[in-house]
Amino acid sequence: MTAVRVALGADHGGYRLKEAIKRWLDEMGIAWEDCGTYGPDPVDYPDYARKVAEKVAAGECDRGILVCGTGIGMCIAANKVPGIRAALCHDVFSARATREHNDSNVLTLGERVVGEGLARAIVEAWLTTEFAGGRHARRVDKIKEIEKAYSGSGC
Ligand code: RB5
């Protein structure tokens, strides 16, 4: 099933690409919620990673897409929220594979890394690819076990 509601977030390094993604989602008929930032002024990427990740973890949105300059900071920060499996993808193969194999629920992108054409293809592939389940479900369950083992440990 294609995601029906997507939370979007970016810092100043990803603001322009986030605005483009909103237009693409409109064309795909996919609802989105913009968690900021709302302009090009410098901000701190963890603030936006947290907003989007918490919306997805709480079930308020099905998926999240986060953009910063590299996509790396957003990915690191989003993955700190329990229940989030954020994946940094800068090619279409990885975007499909991380849905099929990892059931990733947040995609992160680097505006300073990919052009808009490739970013659009990545977003479309990631949003329309299903989790394959089977042996991959067992592995995702093991990720959840790690998360559970360390929850509240402060590590
Ligand atoms: C901001 O300059 C930059 O550090 C940020 O957008 C991101 O690339 C961090 O990972």
mmCIF file of C-alpha atoms and ligand atoms in Angstrom:
data_model
loop_
_atom_site.group_PDB
_atom_site.id
_atom_site.type_symbol
_atom_site.label_atom_id
_atom_site.label_comp_id
_atom_site.label_asym_id
_atom_site.label_seq_id
_atom_site.Cartn_x
_atom_site.Cartn_y
_atom_site.Cartn_z
ATOM 1 C CA MET A 1 0.000 0.000 0.000
ATOM 2 C CA THR A 2 1.313 3.442 -0.873
ATOM 3 C CA ALA A 3 1.779 5.643 2.211
ATOM 4 C CA VAL A 4 -1.285 7.808 2.725
ATOM 5 C CA ARG A 5 0.103 10.524 5.013
ATOM 6 C CA VAL A 6 3.699 11.658 5.041
ATOM 7 C CA ALA A 7 5.378 13.935 7.599
ATOM 8 C CA LEU A 8 7.999 16.200 6.052
ATOM 9 C CA GLY A 9 10.880 18.010 7.706
ATOM 10 C CA ALA A 10 14.058 19.819 6.731
ATOM 11 C CA ASP A 11 16.703 22.184 7.995
ATOM 12 C CA HIS A 12 18.036 25.123 5.962
ATOM 13 C CA GLY A 13 20.237 22.704 4.002
ATOM 14 C CA GLY A 14 17.180 20.757 2.829
ATOM 15 C CA TYR A 15 14.473 23.394 2.774
ATOM 16 C CA ARG A 16 14.315 23.811 -1.017
ATOM 17 C CA LEU A 17 14.129 20.087 -1.709
ATOM 18 C CA LYS A 18 11.387 19.694 0.912
ATOM 19 C CA GLU A 19 9.331 22.303 -0.945
ATOM 20 C CA ALA A 20 9.786 20.354 -4.186
ATOM 21 C CA ILE A 21 8.781 17.091 -2.476
ATOM 22 C CA LYS A 22 5.504 18.708 -1.409
ATOM 23 C CA ARG A 23 4.686 19.398 -5.070
ATOM 24 C CA TRP A 24 5.556 15.820 -6.078
ATOM 25 C CA LEU A 25 3.377 14.361 -3.332
ATOM 26 C CA ASP A 26 0.491 16.558 -4.472
ATOM 27 C CA GLU A 27 0.917 15.141 -7.982
ATOM 28 C CA MET A 28 0.932 11.606 -6.552
ATOM 29 C CA GLY A 29 -2.208 12.293 -4.516
ATOM 30 C CA ILE A 30 -0.382 11.653 -1.228
ATOM 31 C CA ALA A 31 -1.241 13.778 1.820
ATOM 32 C CA TRP A 32 1.615 15.454 3.683
ATOM 33 C CA GLU A 33 2.189 17.415 6.839
ATOM 34 C CA ASP A 34 4.991 19.975 6.847
ATOM 35 C CA CYS A 35 6.810 20.012 10.202
ATOM 36 C CA GLY A 36 9.197 22.774 9.078
ATOM 37 C CA THR A 37 11.518 24.481 8.694
ATOM 38 C CA TYR A 38 9.472 27.051 6.823
ATOM 39 C CA GLY A 39 12.236 29.226 5.378
ATOM 40 C CA PRO A 40 15.931 29.262 4.469
ATOM 41 C CA ASP A 41 17.269 30.674 7.754
ATOM 42 C CA PRO A 42 19.730 28.434 9.651
ATOM 43 C CA VAL A 43 18.146 25.998 12.133
ATOM 44 C CA ASP A 44 19.233 22.818 13.926
ATOM 45 C CA TYR A 45 18.413 19.601 12.048
ATOM 46 C CA PRO A 46 17.768 17.432 15.172
ATOM 47 C CA ASP A 47 14.731 19.590 16.033
ATOM 48 C CA TYR A 48 13.045 18.673 12.748
ATOM 49 C CA ALA A 49 14.180 15.058 12.750
ATOM 50 C CA ARG A 50 12.571 14.704 16.179
ATOM 51 C CA LYS A 51 9.257 16.303 15.116
ATOM 52 C CA VAL A 52 8.864 14.050 12.093
ATOM 53 C CA ALA A 53 10.100 10.896 13.823
ATOM 54 C CA GLU A 54 7.721 11.400 16.751
ATOM 55 C CA LYS A 55 4.765 11.821 14.398
ATOM 56 C CA VAL A 56 5.601 8.571 12.634
ATOM 57 C CA ALA A 57 6.330 6.686 15.868
ATOM 58 C CA ALA A 58 3.005 7.885 17.319
ATOM 59 C CA GLY A 59 1.116 6.737 14.200
ATOM 60 C CA GLU A 60 -0.011 10.273 13.342
ATOM 61 C CA CYS A 61 1.695 9.862 9.964
ATOM 62 C CA ASP A 62 2.448 6.634 8.064
ATOM 63 C CA ARG A 63 5.910 7.687 6.932
ATOM 64 C CA GLY A 64 8.370 10.547 7.191
ATOM 65 C CA ILE A 65 10.772 12.228 4.796
ATOM 66 C CA LEU A 66 13.604 14.360 6.161
ATOM 67 C CA VAL A 67 16.037 16.499 4.193
ATOM 68 C CA CYS A 68 19.223 18.233 5.306
ATOM 69 C CA GLY A 69 22.423 19.064 3.461
ATOM 70 C CA THR A 70 23.727 15.512 3.487
ATOM 71 C CA GLY A 71 20.802 13.509 4.891
ATOM 72 C CA ILE A 72 23.199 12.085 7.455
ATOM 73 C CA GLY A 73 22.395 14.218 10.484
ATOM 74 C CA MET A 74 18.677 13.722 9.947
ATOM 75 C CA CYS A 75 19.156 9.958 9.705
ATOM 76 C CA ILE A 76 21.236 9.746 12.886
ATOM 77 C CA ALA A 77 18.780 11.894 14.849
ATOM 78 C CA ALA A 78 15.574 10.226 13.588
ATOM 79 C CA ASN A 79 16.911 6.772 14.443
ATOM 80 C CA LYS A 80 17.148 7.790 18.115
ATOM 81 C CA VAL A 81 13.343 7.786 18.364
ATOM 82 C CA PRO A 82 12.054 4.315 19.322
ATOM 83 C CA GLY A 83 10.134 2.673 16.502
ATOM 84 C CA ILE A 84 11.894 4.614 13.770
ATOM 85 C CA ARG A 85 13.862 2.914 11.021
ATOM 86 C CA ALA A 86 15.284 5.817 9.051
ATOM 87 C CA ALA A 87 17.227 5.146 5.858
ATOM 88 C CA LEU A 88 19.505 7.508 3.970
ATOM 89 C CA CYS A 89 19.077 6.787 0.249
ATOM 90 C CA HIS A 90 20.749 8.472 -2.674
ATOM 91 C CA ASP A 91 19.879 5.888 -5.314
ATOM 92 C CA VAL A 92 16.669 4.153 -6.384
ATOM 93 C CA PHE A 93 17.965 0.626 -5.712
ATOM 94 C CA SER A 94 18.574 1.443 -2.039
ATOM 95 C CA ALA A 95 15.199 3.181 -1.737
ATOM 96 C CA ARG A 96 13.404 0.035 -2.945
ATOM 97 C CA ALA A 97 15.621 -2.325 -0.963
ATOM 98 C CA THR A 98 15.187 -0.506 2.323
ATOM 99 C CA ARG A 99 11.421 -0.735 2.003
ATOM 100 C CA GLU A 100 11.488 -4.404 0.985
ATOM 101 C CA HIS A 101 14.119 -5.507 3.497
ATOM 102 C CA ASN A 102 14.120 -3.037 6.404
ATOM 103 C CA ASP A 103 10.517 -1.757 6.378
ATOM 104 C CA SER A 104 12.024 1.719 6.795
ATOM 105 C CA ASN A 105 9.461 4.269 7.881
ATOM 106 C CA VAL A 106 11.558 7.410 7.404
ATOM 107 C CA LEU A 107 13.551 8.371 4.299
ATOM 108 C CA THR A 108 16.368 10.883 4.575
ATOM 109 C CA LEU A 109 17.906 12.786 1.685
ATOM 110 C CA GLY A 110 20.768 15.233 1.209
ATOM 111 C CA GLU A 111 19.866 18.250 -0.894
ATOM 112 C CA ARG A 112 23.571 18.952 -1.439
ATOM 113 C CA VAL A 113 24.116 15.393 -2.675
ATOM 114 C CA VAL A 114 21.336 14.589 -5.176
ATOM 115 C CA GLY A 115 19.687 16.577 -7.945
ATOM 116 C CA GLU A 116 15.930 16.986 -8.062
ATOM 117 C CA GLY A 117 15.374 14.394 -10.801
ATOM 118 C CA LEU A 118 17.062 11.628 -8.853
ATOM 119 C CA ALA A 119 15.493 12.766 -5.580
ATOM 120 C CA ARG A 120 12.043 12.497 -7.143
ATOM 121 C CA ALA A 121 12.719 8.978 -8.421
ATOM 122 C CA ILE A 122 13.980 7.960 -4.955
ATOM 123 C CA VAL A 123 10.932 9.421 -3.206
ATOM 124 C CA GLU A 124 8.513 7.724 -5.619
ATOM 125 C CA ALA A 125 10.257 4.353 -5.330
ATOM 126 C CA TRP A 126 10.409 4.535 -1.530
ATOM 127 C CA LEU A 127 6.752 5.515 -1.155
ATOM 128 C CA THR A 128 5.385 2.834 -3.484
ATOM 129 C CA THR A 129 7.490 -0.185 -2.495
ATOM 130 C CA GLU A 130 6.035 -2.701 -0.035
ATOM 131 C CA PHE A 131 7.841 -4.464 2.805
ATOM 132 C CA ALA A 132 8.569 -8.015 1.629
ATOM 133 C CA GLY A 133 8.061 -9.687 5.048
ATOM 134 C CA GLY A 134 9.171 -13.325 5.408
ATOM 135 C CA ARG A 135 12.836 -13.646 6.416
ATOM 136 C CA HIS A 136 13.077 -9.853 6.438
ATOM 137 C CA ALA A 137 10.393 -9.645 9.136
ATOM 138 C CA ARG A 138 12.531 -11.868 11.365
ATOM 139 C CA ARG A 139 15.466 -9.512 10.900
ATOM 140 C CA VAL A 140 13.413 -6.392 11.546
ATOM 141 C CA ASP A 141 12.132 -8.080 14.712
ATOM 142 C CA LYS A 142 15.770 -8.481 15.789
ATOM 143 C CA ILE A 143 16.312 -4.738 15.286
ATOM 144 C CA LYS A 144 13.314 -4.145 17.542
ATOM 145 C CA GLU A 145 14.825 -6.488 20.140
ATOM 146 C CA ILE A 146 18.028 -4.422 20.175
ATOM 147 C CA GLU A 147 16.001 -1.254 20.601
ATOM 148 C CA LYS A 148 14.070 -2.815 23.481
ATOM 149 C CA ALA A 149 17.227 -4.070 25.182
ATOM 150 C CA TYR A 150 18.723 -0.582 25.242
ATOM 151 C CA SER A 151 15.605 1.463 25.899
ATOM 152 C CA GLY A 152 16.082 3.641 28.964
ATOM 153 C CA SER A 153 19.753 2.744 29.252
ATOM 154 C CA GLY A 154 20.960 6.188 28.252
ATOM 155 C CA CYS A 155 23.541 4.594 25.898
HETATM 156 C C1 RB5 B 1 23.920 22.176 7.897
HETATM 157 O O1 RB5 B 1 24.953 23.003 7.462
HETATM 158 C C2 RB5 B 1 24.300 20.725 7.717
HETATM 159 O O2 RB5 B 1 25.219 20.358 8.687
HETATM 160 C C3 RB5 B 1 23.082 19.854 7.792
HETATM 161 O O3 RB5 B 1 22.167 20.243 6.815
HETATM 162 C C4 RB5 B 1 23.279 18.354 7.583
HETATM 163 O O4 RB5 B 1 24.015 18.115 6.436
HETATM 164 C C5 RB5 B 1 23.764 17.611 8.746
HETATM 165 O O5 RB5 B 1 23.951 16.397 8.711
#
